[in-house]
Amino acid sequence: MMQVLRQLYQVGGDLNGVTWDGLDAAYHDANTYVLERPGGLILFDCGGGDTLDQVFAKFVCVYRGV
């Protein structure tokens, strides 16, 4: 997980190593962002699905404030 701006986090994307599918350096997964709002979290673009478990794990970290 990487904080981009206040209340905006990157939780996915293998181009910069936030998530990794372990196959090669083909960059299969899109950048994925979470916006933290008073009413909850908003997930933008969940990627290609190859690293969805990693994205959700980082999503939970944002939710818990870790």
PDB file of C-alpha atoms in Angstrom:
ATOM      1  CA  MET A   1       0.000   0.000   0.000  1.00  0.00           C
ATOM      2  CA  MET A   2       1.257   3.466  -0.841  1.00  0.00           C
ATOM      3  CA  GLN A   3      -0.296   6.754   0.245  1.00  0.00           C
ATOM      4  CA  VAL A   4      -0.468   9.041  -2.796  1.00  0.00           C
ATOM      5  CA  LEU A   5      -2.289  12.008  -1.274  1.00  0.00           C
ATOM      6  CA  ARG A   6      -4.193  12.610   1.934  1.00  0.00           C
ATOM      7  CA  GLN A   7      -6.964   9.973   2.002  1.00  0.00           C
ATOM      8  CA  LEU A   8      -5.874   8.481  -1.358  1.00  0.00           C
ATOM      9  CA  TYR A   9      -3.943   5.199  -1.422  1.00  0.00           C
ATOM     10  CA  GLN A  10      -2.604   2.994  -4.183  1.00  0.00           C
ATOM     11  CA  VAL A  11      -3.414  -0.609  -3.258  1.00  0.00           C
ATOM     12  CA  GLY A  12      -2.663  -2.340  -6.563  1.00  0.00           C
ATOM     13  CA  GLY A  13      -0.571  -2.169  -9.688  1.00  0.00           C
ATOM     14  CA  ASP A  14       2.451  -4.226 -10.573  1.00  0.00           C
ATOM     15  CA  LEU A  15       4.210  -1.508 -12.602  1.00  0.00           C
ATOM     16  CA  ASN A  16       5.585   0.016  -9.389  1.00  0.00           C
ATOM     17  CA  GLY A  17       5.546  -3.152  -7.283  1.00  0.00           C
ATOM     18  CA  VAL A  18       2.462  -2.537  -5.138  1.00  0.00           C
ATOM     19  CA  THR A  19       1.147  -5.943  -6.262  1.00  0.00           C
ATOM     20  CA  TRP A  20       2.906  -8.694  -8.203  1.00  0.00           C
ATOM     21  CA  ASP A  21       1.603 -11.731 -10.052  1.00  0.00           C
ATOM     22  CA  GLY A  22       4.979 -13.485  -9.908  1.00  0.00           C
ATOM     23  CA  LEU A  23       4.993 -14.539 -13.561  1.00  0.00           C
ATOM     24  CA  ASP A  24       7.225 -11.990 -15.288  1.00  0.00           C
ATOM     25  CA  ALA A  25       7.607  -8.261 -15.743  1.00  0.00           C
ATOM     26  CA  ALA A  26       4.698  -7.997 -18.200  1.00  0.00           C
ATOM     27  CA  TYR A  27       2.713  -5.672 -15.934  1.00  0.00           C
ATOM     28  CA  HIS A  28      -0.601  -7.512 -16.079  1.00  0.00           C
ATOM     29  CA  ASP A  29      -2.397  -5.580 -13.359  1.00  0.00           C
ATOM     30  CA  ALA A  30      -3.664  -1.998 -13.509  1.00  0.00           C
ATOM     31  CA  ASN A  31      -3.059   0.639 -10.871  1.00  0.00           C
ATOM     32  CA  THR A  32      -5.756   0.419  -8.215  1.00  0.00           C
ATOM     33  CA  TYR A  33      -6.682   3.200  -5.805  1.00  0.00           C
ATOM     34  CA  VAL A  34      -8.737   3.584  -2.623  1.00  0.00           C
ATOM     35  CA  LEU A  35     -10.229   6.912  -1.578  1.00  0.00           C
ATOM     36  CA  GLU A  36     -10.993   7.216   2.131  1.00  0.00           C
ATOM     37  CA  ARG A  37     -14.204   9.162   2.803  1.00  0.00           C
ATOM     38  CA  PRO A  38     -16.240   9.743   5.986  1.00  0.00           C
ATOM     39  CA  GLY A  39     -18.918   7.339   4.724  1.00  0.00           C
ATOM     40  CA  GLY A  40     -16.483   4.559   3.807  1.00  0.00           C
ATOM     41  CA  LEU A  41     -13.895   3.548   1.242  1.00  0.00           C
ATOM     42  CA  ILE A  42     -14.203   3.853  -2.530  1.00  0.00           C
ATOM     43  CA  LEU A  43     -12.216   1.416  -4.700  1.00  0.00           C
ATOM     44  CA  PHE A  44     -11.181   2.641  -8.166  1.00  0.00           C
ATOM     45  CA  ASP A  45     -10.309   0.066 -10.841  1.00  0.00           C
ATOM     46  CA  CYS A  46      -9.732  -3.329  -9.256  1.00  0.00           C
ATOM     47  CA  GLY A  47      -7.191  -4.250 -11.947  1.00  0.00           C
ATOM     48  CA  GLY A  48      -7.132  -7.346 -14.107  1.00  0.00           C
ATOM     49  CA  GLY A  49      -7.913  -9.771 -11.304  1.00  0.00           C
ATOM     50  CA  ASP A  50      -4.551 -11.552 -11.206  1.00  0.00           C
ATOM     51  CA  THR A  51      -3.671  -9.944  -7.871  1.00  0.00           C
ATOM     52  CA  LEU A  52      -7.140  -9.292  -6.480  1.00  0.00           C
ATOM     53  CA  ASP A  53      -6.317 -11.032  -3.183  1.00  0.00           C
ATOM     54  CA  GLN A  54      -3.377  -8.639  -2.680  1.00  0.00           C
ATOM     55  CA  VAL A  55      -5.552  -5.638  -3.572  1.00  0.00           C
ATOM     56  CA  PHE A  56      -8.205  -6.644  -1.025  1.00  0.00           C
ATOM     57  CA  ALA A  57      -5.560  -7.239   1.664  1.00  0.00           C
ATOM     58  CA  LYS A  58      -4.258  -3.688   1.178  1.00  0.00           C
ATOM     59  CA  PHE A  59      -7.845  -2.386   1.044  1.00  0.00           C
ATOM     60  CA  VAL A  60      -8.371  -3.859   4.529  1.00  0.00           C
ATOM     61  CA  CYS A  61      -5.173  -2.127   5.721  1.00  0.00           C
ATOM     62  CA  VAL A  62      -6.590   1.242   4.636  1.00  0.00           C
ATOM     63  CA  TYR A  63      -9.884   0.412   6.371  1.00  0.00           C
ATOM     64  CA  ARG A  64      -8.108  -0.469   9.627  1.00  0.00           C
ATOM     65  CA  GLY A  65      -5.738   2.490   9.387  1.00  0.00           C
ATOM     66  CA  VAL A  66      -2.638   0.301   9.271  1.00  0.00           C
TER      67      VAL A  66
END
